[in-house]
């Protein structure tokens, strides 16, 4: 099958599926200038993530994250969504995608306009006190750090350390993970975009769906299960898909176009 036939097959699968979920990973955001985990320039190459982003290290030595890791996460907050994020939001509005499950913490699906987003690894909008749960905004966290509070602490009697509301290595996933498992097992189609599927337990989700499509540069752990594998840049695939769906105007009887 050539690339045009593959995009056409993806459009068919989306049209036939009554419920479609999309699982995204770091690869969907590389075209927004955020390096993925393992690629050149990725986080692995800058710091030792198993130390700097370790839940255990954070408990005993939170200053390691605040001195070496926080600015790396903060840099993700300035990125803008790319074509893949935008088309996914359009597909949700058009009723062709039910929800996005993301491993990313960059918030780009919401910035692009997606509404139903499971952020399985959390986000960079806030931080919470690890002692009492008191929450502050990311900007509030940055203010404390810039004022020299390392680690930043909740005031008053509490004095608990603030931790960003994203999942560190060794943290458990939010309870919404079980909602994702249920939704994927009820779906006709799961589309994986830009993930090596090496991170557990998210890589369990492809086992649960009836039909699996993978859009990823490079191999993934679930390639053998996929009814369709598209090895190309996510932005190009979704731009082409959007074109095909617009040509097949019957998906959008009211406006004749996406969105
Ligand atoms: P990963 O780095 O293990 O895999 C990314 C995959 O995407 C690779 O196979 C890569 O070849 C492919 N890829 C890269 N650019 C692509 C593109 N433009 N189009 C299609 N494919 C592309 O990522 P993962 O599976 O998400 O696991 C990494 C972990 O790191 C996740 O837990 C995630 O939370 C975290 N992470 C998040 C961000 C972010 O929020 N943007 C960035 C880096 C890491």
mmCIF file of C-alpha atoms and ligand atoms in Angstrom:
data_model
loop_
_atom_site.group_PDB
_atom_site.id
_atom_site.type_symbol
_atom_site.label_atom_id
_atom_site.label_comp_id
_atom_site.label_asym_id
_atom_site.label_seq_id
_atom_site.Cartn_x
_atom_site.Cartn_y
_atom_site.Cartn_z
ATOM 1 C CA UNK A 1 0.000 0.000 0.000
ATOM 2 C CA UNK A 2 1.430 3.426 -0.862
ATOM 3 C CA UNK A 3 1.018 6.474 1.388
ATOM 4 C CA UNK A 4 -2.066 7.787 -0.463
ATOM 5 C CA UNK A 5 -3.809 4.417 -0.071
ATOM 6 C CA UNK A 6 -2.876 4.328 3.601
ATOM 7 C CA UNK A 7 -4.416 7.753 4.273
ATOM 8 C CA UNK A 8 -7.530 6.683 2.382
ATOM 9 C CA UNK A 9 -7.737 3.489 4.496
ATOM 10 C CA UNK A 10 -7.365 5.568 7.664
ATOM 11 C CA UNK A 11 -10.246 7.791 6.510
ATOM 12 C CA UNK A 12 -12.355 4.641 5.881
ATOM 13 C CA UNK A 13 -11.571 3.229 9.325
ATOM 14 C CA UNK A 14 -12.487 6.524 11.008
ATOM 15 C CA UNK A 15 -15.769 6.695 9.110
ATOM 16 C CA UNK A 16 -16.691 3.086 9.940
ATOM 17 C CA UNK A 17 -15.810 3.253 13.634
ATOM 18 C CA UNK A 18 -18.614 4.201 16.017
ATOM 19 C CA UNK A 19 -16.142 5.180 18.725
ATOM 20 C CA UNK A 20 -12.527 6.160 18.136
ATOM 21 C CA UNK A 21 -9.857 6.959 20.695
ATOM 22 C CA UNK A 22 -6.444 8.476 19.918
ATOM 23 C CA UNK A 23 -3.339 7.799 22.021
ATOM 24 C CA UNK A 24 -0.538 10.329 21.592
ATOM 25 C CA UNK A 25 3.079 10.429 22.730
ATOM 26 C CA UNK A 26 6.067 12.724 22.563
ATOM 27 C CA UNK A 27 6.383 12.208 18.765
ATOM 28 C CA UNK A 28 3.253 14.261 18.045
ATOM 29 C CA UNK A 29 4.925 17.332 19.563
ATOM 30 C CA UNK A 30 8.342 17.145 17.870
ATOM 31 C CA UNK A 31 6.994 19.247 14.974
ATOM 32 C CA UNK A 32 6.134 21.876 17.616
ATOM 33 C CA UNK A 33 9.827 22.010 18.508
ATOM 34 C CA UNK A 34 9.659 19.780 21.613
ATOM 35 C CA UNK A 35 12.179 16.947 21.339
ATOM 36 C CA UNK A 36 10.837 13.476 22.101
ATOM 37 C CA UNK A 37 12.229 11.372 24.875
ATOM 38 C CA UNK A 38 14.792 9.261 23.152
ATOM 39 C CA UNK A 39 15.560 11.130 19.928
ATOM 40 C CA UNK A 40 18.500 13.502 19.330
ATOM 41 C CA UNK A 41 18.272 16.559 21.580
ATOM 42 C CA UNK A 42 15.694 14.741 23.737
ATOM 43 C CA UNK A 43 15.441 14.989 27.516
ATOM 44 C CA UNK A 44 17.606 11.877 28.012
ATOM 45 C CA UNK A 45 20.557 13.723 26.480
ATOM 46 C CA UNK A 46 20.311 16.807 28.741
ATOM 47 C CA UNK A 47 19.950 15.359 32.253
ATOM 48 C CA UNK A 48 19.574 11.929 33.817
ATOM 49 C CA UNK A 49 15.762 11.791 33.846
ATOM 50 C CA UNK A 50 15.659 8.781 36.164
ATOM 51 C CA UNK A 51 17.316 10.988 38.795
ATOM 52 C CA UNK A 52 15.951 14.465 38.040
ATOM 53 C CA UNK A 53 12.368 13.333 37.388
ATOM 54 C CA UNK A 54 12.327 10.502 39.944
ATOM 55 C CA UNK A 55 9.476 10.482 42.478
ATOM 56 C CA UNK A 56 11.781 8.966 45.127
ATOM 57 C CA UNK A 57 14.529 11.541 44.584
ATOM 58 C CA UNK A 58 11.924 14.298 44.783
ATOM 59 C CA UNK A 59 10.862 13.155 48.269
ATOM 60 C CA UNK A 60 14.395 13.147 49.671
ATOM 61 C CA UNK A 61 16.193 15.753 47.523
ATOM 62 C CA UNK A 62 13.620 18.001 45.791
ATOM 63 C CA UNK A 63 16.299 20.613 45.088
ATOM 64 C CA UNK A 64 17.708 18.323 42.357
ATOM 65 C CA UNK A 65 14.494 18.753 40.328
ATOM 66 C CA UNK A 66 14.297 22.482 41.056
ATOM 67 C CA UNK A 67 17.931 23.111 40.029
ATOM 68 C CA UNK A 68 18.183 20.768 37.016
ATOM 69 C CA UNK A 69 14.706 19.865 35.784
ATOM 70 C CA UNK A 70 12.223 22.668 36.280
ATOM 71 C CA UNK A 71 13.556 24.923 33.509
ATOM 72 C CA UNK A 72 13.398 22.002 31.047
ATOM 73 C CA UNK A 73 9.717 21.455 31.815
ATOM 74 C CA UNK A 74 9.006 25.190 31.844
ATOM 75 C CA UNK A 75 10.399 25.436 28.289
ATOM 76 C CA UNK A 76 7.626 23.101 27.040
ATOM 77 C CA UNK A 77 4.982 25.618 28.099
ATOM 78 C CA UNK A 78 5.834 28.103 25.336
ATOM 79 C CA UNK A 79 5.274 25.672 22.439
ATOM 80 C CA UNK A 80 2.418 25.972 19.937
ATOM 81 C CA UNK A 81 0.304 23.140 18.529
ATOM 82 C CA UNK A 82 1.149 21.814 15.065
ATOM 83 C CA UNK A 83 -1.022 20.467 12.235
ATOM 84 C CA UNK A 84 -1.486 17.083 13.927
ATOM 85 C CA UNK A 85 -2.878 18.654 17.123
ATOM 86 C CA UNK A 86 -5.139 20.979 15.102
ATOM 87 C CA UNK A 87 -6.584 18.237 12.886
ATOM 88 C CA UNK A 88 -7.229 16.013 15.922
ATOM 89 C CA UNK A 89 -9.242 18.852 17.473
ATOM 90 C CA UNK A 90 -11.159 19.212 14.181
ATOM 91 C CA UNK A 91 -11.856 15.482 14.123
ATOM 92 C CA UNK A 92 -13.322 15.687 17.634
ATOM 93 C CA UNK A 93 -15.574 18.576 16.585
ATOM 94 C CA UNK A 94 -16.624 16.569 13.513
ATOM 95 C CA UNK A 95 -17.547 13.588 15.716
ATOM 96 C CA UNK A 96 -14.872 11.326 14.240
ATOM 97 C CA UNK A 97 -12.723 11.174 17.401
ATOM 98 C CA UNK A 98 -14.225 10.667 20.858
ATOM 99 C CA UNK A 99 -11.234 11.520 23.035
ATOM 100 C CA UNK A 100 -7.466 11.896 23.061
ATOM 101 C CA UNK A 101 -5.382 10.024 25.614
ATOM 102 C CA UNK A 102 -1.984 11.678 25.868
ATOM 103 C CA UNK A 103 1.274 10.782 27.550
ATOM 104 C CA UNK A 104 2.429 14.358 26.966
ATOM 105 C CA UNK A 105 2.529 17.068 29.582
ATOM 106 C CA UNK A 106 2.816 19.976 27.124
ATOM 107 C CA UNK A 107 -0.908 20.857 27.000
ATOM 108 C CA UNK A 108 -0.838 21.213 23.196
ATOM 109 C CA UNK A 109 -4.050 19.234 22.555
ATOM 110 C CA UNK A 110 -6.034 21.699 24.666
ATOM 111 C CA UNK A 111 -4.257 24.665 23.064
ATOM 112 C CA UNK A 112 -5.364 23.287 19.662
ATOM 113 C CA UNK A 113 -8.981 23.044 20.854
ATOM 114 C CA UNK A 114 -9.446 19.381 21.843
ATOM 115 C CA UNK A 115 -11.956 19.099 24.693
ATOM 116 C CA UNK A 116 -11.860 15.481 25.798
ATOM 117 C CA UNK A 117 -8.217 14.923 26.734
ATOM 118 C CA UNK A 118 -6.960 12.386 29.256
ATOM 119 C CA UNK A 119 -3.579 13.674 30.449
ATOM 120 C CA UNK A 120 -2.222 10.425 31.838
ATOM 121 C CA UNK A 121 1.132 11.926 32.808
ATOM 122 C CA UNK A 122 -0.335 15.151 34.157
ATOM 123 C CA UNK A 123 0.361 18.696 32.995
ATOM 124 C CA UNK A 124 2.351 21.867 33.613
ATOM 125 C CA UNK A 125 -0.468 24.176 34.679
ATOM 126 C CA UNK A 126 -0.123 23.774 38.440
ATOM 127 C CA UNK A 127 1.792 22.296 41.363
ATOM 128 C CA UNK A 128 0.551 20.790 44.631
ATOM 129 C CA UNK A 129 1.936 20.600 48.151
ATOM 130 C CA UNK A 130 3.040 16.992 48.720
ATOM 131 C CA UNK A 131 1.969 17.248 52.388
ATOM 132 C CA UNK A 132 -1.548 18.767 52.264
ATOM 133 C CA UNK A 133 -2.406 18.951 48.532
ATOM 134 C CA UNK A 134 -2.673 22.767 48.426
ATOM 135 C CA UNK A 135 -2.488 23.806 44.774
ATOM 136 C CA UNK A 136 -0.790 26.796 43.136
ATOM 137 C CA UNK A 137 -0.406 27.809 39.485
ATOM 138 C CA UNK A 138 2.778 27.105 37.534
ATOM 139 C CA UNK A 139 3.370 30.869 37.480
ATOM 140 C CA UNK A 140 3.057 30.913 41.279
ATOM 141 C CA UNK A 141 5.574 28.078 41.519
ATOM 142 C CA UNK A 142 8.001 29.945 39.251
ATOM 143 C CA UNK A 143 7.657 33.079 41.383
ATOM 144 C CA UNK A 144 8.687 31.173 44.515
ATOM 145 C CA UNK A 145 11.680 29.603 42.744
ATOM 146 C CA UNK A 146 12.770 32.936 41.221
ATOM 147 C CA UNK A 147 12.533 34.469 44.709
ATOM 148 C CA UNK A 148 15.145 31.898 45.773
ATOM 149 C CA UNK A 149 12.891 29.355 47.510
ATOM 150 C CA UNK A 150 14.493 26.052 46.540
ATOM 151 C CA UNK A 151 12.593 23.895 47.136
ATOM 152 C CA UNK A 152 9.445 26.049 47.141
ATOM 153 C CA UNK A 153 7.242 25.323 50.168
ATOM 154 C CA UNK A 154 3.636 25.858 51.202
ATOM 155 C CA UNK A 155 3.512 28.651 53.794
ATOM 156 C CA UNK A 156 2.177 28.740 57.367
ATOM 157 C CA UNK A 157 2.387 25.654 59.555
ATOM 158 C CA UNK A 158 2.451 23.187 56.663
ATOM 159 C CA UNK A 159 5.878 23.780 55.067
ATOM 160 C CA UNK A 160 5.257 20.941 52.601
ATOM 161 C CA UNK A 161 7.208 21.048 49.317
ATOM 162 C CA UNK A 162 5.340 21.919 46.099
ATOM 163 C CA UNK A 163 5.606 19.359 43.267
ATOM 164 C CA UNK A 164 4.456 19.991 39.673
ATOM 165 C CA UNK A 165 1.217 18.163 38.832
ATOM 166 C CA UNK A 166 2.904 15.813 36.391
ATOM 167 C CA UNK A 167 3.829 12.182 36.808
ATOM 168 C CA UNK A 168 7.436 11.531 37.814
ATOM 169 C CA UNK A 169 9.170 8.158 37.387
ATOM 170 C CA UNK A 170 7.844 5.936 40.152
ATOM 171 C CA UNK A 171 4.566 7.875 40.596
ATOM 172 C CA UNK A 172 1.386 5.970 39.902
ATOM 173 C CA UNK A 173 -0.904 7.021 37.063
ATOM 174 C CA UNK A 174 -4.075 8.992 37.866
ATOM 175 C CA UNK A 175 -7.253 6.927 38.427
ATOM 176 C CA UNK A 176 -8.506 8.175 35.018
ATOM 177 C CA UNK A 177 -6.266 5.482 33.530
ATOM 178 C CA UNK A 178 -9.019 2.949 34.326
ATOM 179 C CA UNK A 179 -11.567 5.151 32.522
ATOM 180 C CA UNK A 180 -9.217 5.114 29.508
ATOM 181 C CA UNK A 181 -8.995 1.297 29.631
ATOM 182 C CA UNK A 182 -12.789 1.077 29.696
ATOM 183 C CA UNK A 183 -13.238 3.595 26.857
ATOM 184 C CA UNK A 184 -10.606 1.935 24.667
ATOM 185 C CA UNK A 185 -12.132 -1.508 25.182
ATOM 186 C CA UNK A 186 -15.521 -0.069 24.102
ATOM 187 C CA UNK A 187 -13.986 1.549 20.986
ATOM 188 C CA UNK A 188 -13.923 0.301 17.432
ATOM 189 C CA UNK A 189 -10.606 1.995 16.729
ATOM 190 C CA UNK A 190 -7.500 3.197 18.575
ATOM 191 C CA UNK A 191 -5.091 5.456 16.659
ATOM 192 C CA UNK A 192 -1.624 5.717 18.213
ATOM 193 C CA UNK A 193 0.342 8.819 17.180
ATOM 194 C CA UNK A 194 4.042 9.457 17.904
ATOM 195 C CA UNK A 195 4.723 6.951 20.652
ATOM 196 C CA UNK A 196 7.265 4.150 20.848
ATOM 197 C CA UNK A 197 4.827 2.444 23.277
ATOM 198 C CA UNK A 198 7.755 1.618 25.524
ATOM 199 C CA UNK A 199 6.274 3.307 28.588
ATOM 200 C CA UNK A 200 4.128 1.103 30.809
ATOM 201 C CA UNK A 201 1.221 0.806 31.648
ATOM 202 C CA UNK A 202 0.047 3.054 28.783
ATOM 203 C CA UNK A 203 1.426 0.510 26.308
ATOM 204 C CA UNK A 204 -1.223 -1.912 27.600
ATOM 205 C CA UNK A 205 -3.993 0.111 25.877
ATOM 206 C CA UNK A 206 -3.441 -1.230 22.305
ATOM 207 C CA UNK A 207 -4.226 -4.728 23.638
ATOM 208 C CA UNK A 208 -7.733 -3.567 24.524
ATOM 209 C CA UNK A 209 -9.033 -2.229 21.209
ATOM 210 C CA UNK A 210 -10.634 -3.999 18.267
ATOM 211 C CA UNK A 211 -8.682 -2.182 15.541
ATOM 212 C CA UNK A 212 -5.322 -0.500 15.969
ATOM 213 C CA UNK A 213 -3.723 2.096 13.678
ATOM 214 C CA UNK A 214 -0.181 3.324 14.372
ATOM 215 C CA UNK A 215 1.211 6.588 12.972
ATOM 216 C CA UNK A 216 4.829 6.690 14.062
ATOM 217 C CA UNK A 217 8.291 7.258 12.659
ATOM 218 C CA UNK A 218 10.112 4.098 13.691
ATOM 219 C CA UNK A 219 9.089 0.845 15.306
ATOM 220 C CA UNK A 220 6.697 0.518 18.208
ATOM 221 C CA UNK A 221 6.021 -2.322 20.612
ATOM 222 C CA UNK A 222 2.579 -2.938 19.029
ATOM 223 C CA UNK A 223 3.371 -2.846 15.283
ATOM 224 C CA UNK A 224 2.460 -6.541 14.953
ATOM 225 C CA UNK A 225 -1.106 -5.824 16.200
ATOM 226 C CA UNK A 226 -1.836 -2.906 13.866
ATOM 227 C CA UNK A 227 -4.299 -3.196 10.966
ATOM 228 C CA UNK A 228 -2.525 -0.150 9.517
ATOM 229 C CA UNK A 229 0.928 1.311 10.200
ATOM 230 C CA UNK A 230 1.839 4.700 8.718
ATOM 231 C CA UNK A 231 5.509 5.531 9.075
ATOM 232 C CA UNK A 232 5.580 9.280 8.373
ATOM 233 C CA UNK A 233 5.589 12.630 10.165
ATOM 234 C CA UNK A 234 2.372 13.052 12.152
ATOM 235 C CA UNK A 235 1.818 16.613 10.869
ATOM 236 C CA UNK A 236 2.001 15.452 7.241
ATOM 237 C CA UNK A 237 -0.293 12.473 7.856
ATOM 238 C CA UNK A 238 -2.988 14.564 9.546
ATOM 239 C CA UNK A 239 -2.770 17.341 6.954
ATOM 240 C CA UNK A 240 -3.284 14.745 4.202
ATOM 241 C CA UNK A 241 -6.086 13.040 6.177
ATOM 242 C CA UNK A 242 -7.857 16.366 6.649
ATOM 243 C CA UNK A 243 -7.687 16.919 2.863
ATOM 244 C CA UNK A 244 -9.176 13.487 2.117
ATOM 245 C CA UNK A 245 -11.967 13.969 4.659
ATOM 246 C CA UNK A 246 -12.801 17.377 3.222
ATOM 247 C CA UNK A 247 -12.972 15.866 -0.277
ATOM 248 C CA UNK A 248 -15.402 13.259 1.046
ATOM 249 C CA UNK A 249 -17.786 16.016 2.083
ATOM 250 C CA UNK A 250 -20.332 13.528 3.399
ATOM 251 C CA UNK A 251 -18.540 13.603 6.767
ATOM 252 C CA UNK A 252 -19.451 17.251 7.133
ATOM 253 C CA UNK A 253 -22.933 17.652 5.670
ATOM 254 C CA UNK A 254 -23.657 20.913 7.487
ATOM 255 C CA UNK A 255 -20.617 22.966 6.581
ATOM 256 C CA UNK A 256 -18.902 20.935 3.888
ATOM 257 C CA UNK A 257 -15.680 21.367 5.781
ATOM 258 C CA UNK A 258 -13.935 20.404 8.955
ATOM 259 C CA UNK A 259 -14.467 22.488 12.073
HETATM 260 P P1 LIG B 1 9.035 8.226 22.824
HETATM 261 O O1 LIG B 1 10.077 9.307 22.785
HETATM 262 O O2 LIG B 1 9.380 6.939 23.502
HETATM 263 O O3 LIG B 1 8.569 7.864 21.343
HETATM 264 C C1 LIG B 1 8.274 8.869 20.418
HETATM 265 C C2 LIG B 1 8.136 8.195 19.059
HETATM 266 O O4 LIG B 1 7.671 9.173 18.139
HETATM 267 C C3 LIG B 1 9.467 7.659 18.493
HETATM 268 O O5 LIG B 1 9.273 6.353 17.994
HETATM 269 C C4 LIG B 1 9.808 8.668 17.377
HETATM 270 O O6 LIG B 1 10.530 8.057 16.316
HETATM 271 C C5 LIG B 1 8.414 9.074 16.935
HETATM 272 N N1 LIG B 1 8.355 10.411 16.325
HETATM 273 C C6 LIG B 1 9.105 11.502 16.607
HETATM 274 N N2 LIG B 1 8.677 12.567 15.902
HETATM 275 C C7 LIG B 1 7.638 12.124 15.142
HETATM 276 C C8 LIG B 1 6.760 12.753 14.211
HETATM 277 N N3 LIG B 1 6.880 14.063 13.891
HETATM 278 N N4 LIG B 1 5.780 12.014 13.638
HETATM 279 C C9 LIG B 1 5.642 10.695 13.926
HETATM 280 N N5 LIG B 1 6.445 10.037 14.803
HETATM 281 C C10 LIG B 1 7.420 10.751 15.418
HETATM 282 O O7 LIG B 1 7.732 8.897 23.430
HETATM 283 P P2 LIG B 1 6.564 8.286 24.309
HETATM 284 O O8 LIG B 1 6.205 6.935 23.819
HETATM 285 O O9 LIG B 1 5.534 9.354 24.415
HETATM 286 O O10 LIG B 1 7.221 8.089 25.738
HETATM 287 C C11 LIG B 1 8.015 9.131 26.271
HETATM 288 C C12 LIG B 1 7.613 9.623 27.644
HETATM 289 O O11 LIG B 1 8.220 10.922 27.808
HETATM 290 C C13 LIG B 1 6.152 9.844 27.829
HETATM 291 O O12 LIG B 1 5.846 9.331 29.081
HETATM 292 C C14 LIG B 1 5.951 11.358 27.840
HETATM 293 O O13 LIG B 1 5.177 11.726 28.985
HETATM 294 C C15 LIG B 1 7.313 11.951 28.095
HETATM 295 N N6 LIG B 1 7.644 13.102 27.222
HETATM 296 C C16 LIG B 1 6.686 14.046 26.959
HETATM 297 C C17 LIG B 1 6.987 15.113 26.126
HETATM 298 C C18 LIG B 1 5.919 16.132 25.847
HETATM 299 O O14 LIG B 1 5.078 16.408 26.708
HETATM 300 N N7 LIG B 1 5.887 16.699 24.637
HETATM 301 C C19 LIG B 1 8.246 15.218 25.527
HETATM 302 C C20 LIG B 1 9.207 14.248 25.842
HETATM 303 C C21 LIG B 1 8.883 13.187 26.697
#
